[in-house]
PDB file of C-alpha atoms in Angstrom:
ATOM      1  CA  MET A  28       0.000   0.000   0.000  1.00 63.00           C
ATOM      2  CA  THR A  29       1.237   3.475  -0.824  1.00 86.00           C
ATOM      3  CA  ASN A  30       1.468   6.419   1.578  1.00 91.00           C
ATOM      4  CA  LYS A  31       0.828  10.156   1.632  1.00 94.00           C
ATOM      5  CA  GLU A  32       4.452  11.108   0.972  1.00 95.00           C
ATOM      6  CA  HIS A  33       4.699   8.829  -2.060  1.00 94.00           C
ATOM      7  CA  ILE A  34       1.452  10.191  -3.518  1.00 96.00           C
ATOM      8  CA  LEU A  35       2.555  13.811  -3.082  1.00 97.00           C
ATOM      9  CA  ALA A  36       5.963  12.997  -4.600  1.00 97.00           C
ATOM     10  CA  GLU A  37       4.250  11.509  -7.670  1.00 96.00           C
ATOM     11  CA  MET A  38       2.097  14.620  -7.999  1.00 97.00           C
ATOM     12  CA  LYS A  39       5.214  16.793  -7.911  1.00 97.00           C
ATOM     13  CA  ARG A  40       6.981  14.538 -10.420  1.00 97.00           C
ATOM     14  CA  HIS A  41       4.198  15.164 -12.944  1.00 97.00           C
ATOM     15  CA  LYS A  42       3.779  18.870 -12.217  1.00 96.00           C
ATOM     16  CA  ASP A  43       5.144  20.083 -15.587  1.00 97.00           C
ATOM     17  CA  THR A  44       2.923  17.720 -17.570  1.00 97.00           C
ATOM     18  CA  LEU A  45      -0.092  18.645 -15.447  1.00 98.00           C
ATOM     19  CA  HIS A  46       0.653  22.325 -15.980  1.00 98.00           C
ATOM     20  CA  ASN A  47       0.713  21.766 -19.750  1.00 97.00           C
ATOM     21  CA  LEU A  48      -2.782  20.267 -19.422  1.00 98.00           C
ATOM     22  CA  GLY A  49      -3.993  23.396 -17.627  1.00 98.00           C
ATOM     23  CA  VAL A  50      -3.802  22.161 -14.037  1.00 98.00           C
ATOM     24  CA  VAL A  51      -3.031  25.059 -11.691  1.00 98.00           C
ATOM     25  CA  LYS A  52      -3.454  23.134  -8.415  1.00 97.00           C
ATOM     26  CA  VAL A  53      -3.123  19.465  -7.551  1.00 98.00           C
ATOM     27  CA  GLY A  54      -3.471  18.007  -4.106  1.00 98.00           C
ATOM     28  CA  LEU A  55      -4.420  15.082  -1.936  1.00 98.00           C
ATOM     29  CA  PHE A  56      -7.387  14.819   0.413  1.00 97.00           C
ATOM     30  CA  GLY A  57      -9.316  12.102   2.199  1.00 95.00           C
ATOM     31  CA  SER A  58      -8.151   9.095   4.154  1.00 95.00           C
ATOM     32  CA  TYR A  59      -4.486   9.367   3.120  1.00 96.00           C
ATOM     33  CA  VAL A  60      -4.298  12.938   4.434  1.00 96.00           C
ATOM     34  CA  ARG A  61      -5.996  11.928   7.688  1.00 94.00           C
ATOM     35  CA  ASP A  62      -3.686   8.889   8.070  1.00 93.00           C
ATOM     36  CA  GLU A  63      -6.751   6.637   8.016  1.00 93.00           C
ATOM     37  CA  ALA A  64      -6.048   4.820   4.747  1.00 93.00           C
ATOM     38  CA  SER A  65      -6.582   1.079   4.553  1.00 90.00           C
ATOM     39  CA  GLU A  66      -6.121  -1.517   1.816  1.00 88.00           C
ATOM     40  CA  LYS A  67      -9.605  -0.600   0.528  1.00 91.00           C
ATOM     41  CA  SER A  68      -9.019   3.166   0.431  1.00 92.00           C
ATOM     42  CA  ASP A  69      -8.910   5.044  -2.828  1.00 95.00           C
ATOM     43  CA  ILE A  70      -6.538   7.906  -3.537  1.00 97.00           C
ATOM     44  CA  ASP A  71      -8.549  11.131  -3.496  1.00 97.00           C
ATOM     45  CA  ILE A  72      -6.998  13.738  -5.783  1.00 98.00           C
ATOM     46  CA  PHE A  73      -8.121  17.349  -6.070  1.00 97.00           C
ATOM     47  CA  ILE A  74      -7.300  19.362  -9.185  1.00 97.00           C
ATOM     48  CA  GLU A  75      -8.095  22.842 -10.362  1.00 97.00           C
ATOM     49  CA  PHE A  76      -7.820  23.744 -14.035  1.00 97.00           C
ATOM     50  CA  GLU A  77      -7.319  27.029 -15.806  1.00 97.00           C
ATOM     51  CA  PRO A  78     -10.901  27.817 -16.920  1.00 94.00           C
ATOM     52  CA  GLU A  79     -10.098  27.726 -20.637  1.00 96.00           C
ATOM     53  CA  LYS A  80      -8.343  24.335 -20.362  1.00 96.00           C
ATOM     54  CA  GLU A  81     -10.936  22.473 -18.303  1.00 95.00           C
ATOM     55  CA  ASN A  82     -12.352  19.912 -20.690  1.00 96.00           C
ATOM     56  CA  PHE A  83     -12.967  16.189 -20.923  1.00 97.00           C
ATOM     57  CA  ASP A  84      -9.772  15.411 -22.849  1.00 97.00           C
ATOM     58  CA  ASN A  85      -7.529  17.186 -20.341  1.00 98.00           C
ATOM     59  CA  PHE A  86      -9.369  15.598 -17.415  1.00 97.00           C
ATOM     60  CA  MET A  87      -8.903  12.136 -18.907  1.00 98.00           C
ATOM     61  CA  SER A  88      -5.218  12.843 -19.586  1.00 98.00           C
ATOM     62  CA  VAL A  89      -4.773  13.768 -15.917  1.00 98.00           C
ATOM     63  CA  TYR A  90      -6.666  10.636 -14.899  1.00 97.00           C
ATOM     64  CA  ASP A  91      -4.418   8.484 -17.113  1.00 97.00           C
ATOM     65  CA  ILE A  92      -1.270  10.002 -15.575  1.00 97.00           C
ATOM     66  CA  PHE A  93      -2.364   9.110 -12.069  1.00 96.00           C
ATOM     67  CA  GLU A  94      -3.795   5.742 -13.065  1.00 95.00           C
ATOM     68  CA  MET A  95      -0.369   4.788 -14.445  1.00 95.00           C
ATOM     69  CA  SER A  96       1.422   6.202 -11.392  1.00 94.00           C
ATOM     70  CA  PHE A  97      -0.756   4.260  -8.965  1.00 93.00           C
ATOM     71  CA  GLU A  98      -1.594   1.229 -11.096  1.00 87.00           C
ATOM     72  CA  ASN A  99      -2.556  -1.029  -8.188  1.00 86.00           C
ATOM     73  CA  GLU A 100      -4.659   1.610  -6.428  1.00 92.00           C
ATOM     74  CA  LYS A 101      -8.107   2.996  -7.094  1.00 94.00           C
ATOM     75  CA  ILE A 102      -8.071   6.743  -7.702  1.00 96.00           C
ATOM     76  CA  GLU A 103     -10.780   9.354  -7.570  1.00 96.00           C
ATOM     77  CA  ILE A 104     -10.290  12.826  -9.008  1.00 97.00           C
ATOM     78  CA  VAL A 105     -12.401  15.798  -8.014  1.00 96.00           C
ATOM     79  CA  THR A 106     -12.161  19.161  -9.756  1.00 95.00           C
ATOM     80  CA  MET A 107     -12.920  22.553  -8.265  1.00 92.00           C
ATOM     81  CA  ASN A 108     -16.043  22.757 -10.429  1.00 89.00           C
ATOM     82  CA  GLY A 109     -17.056  19.261  -9.364  1.00 90.00           C
ATOM     83  CA  LEU A 110     -17.054  19.978  -5.634  1.00 91.00           C
ATOM     84  CA  SER A 111     -20.334  19.422  -3.870  1.00 89.00           C
ATOM     85  CA  PRO A 112     -21.587  22.475  -1.962  1.00 90.00           C
ATOM     86  CA  HIS A 113     -22.084  20.170   1.031  1.00 92.00           C
ATOM     87  CA  ILE A 114     -18.675  18.511   1.342  1.00 90.00           C
ATOM     88  CA  GLY A 115     -16.615  20.862  -0.838  1.00 91.00           C
ATOM     89  CA  PRO A 116     -15.670  23.197   2.021  1.00 91.00           C
ATOM     90  CA  GLN A 117     -14.391  20.237   4.077  1.00 92.00           C
ATOM     91  CA  ILE A 118     -12.309  18.969   1.153  1.00 93.00           C
ATOM     92  CA  LEU A 119     -10.756  22.406   0.639  1.00 94.00           C
ATOM     93  CA  LYS A 120      -9.841  22.573   4.345  1.00 95.00           C
ATOM     94  CA  GLU A 121      -7.992  19.259   4.346  1.00 96.00           C
ATOM     95  CA  VAL A 122      -6.363  19.176   0.913  1.00 97.00           C
ATOM     96  CA  ILE A 123      -2.556  19.109   0.907  1.00 97.00           C
ATOM     97  CA  TYR A 124      -1.203  20.630  -2.298  1.00 97.00           C
ATOM     98  CA  ALA A 125       1.806  19.165  -4.075  1.00 95.00           C
TER      99      ALA A 125
END
């Protein structure tokens, strides 16, 4: 099982590629941040795009990058525009940016 430091290091390793796809912020939230991750936990990734570059193709490219980086882990990506008004504020409080 991976850990928070490894996940953040992978995010940093891909920062230039993510930037080229329009990502202005990338971070980790959820059970890995709270040190509550188990074998069944997914990796919760938060991203924010430049408005003009937020599209399906760029989102899927970001997803593919992280899917390859964490090939044995389930990942979930949430964008700023995809945040729920109910849990979004909590996510923004706990996210650790790479």
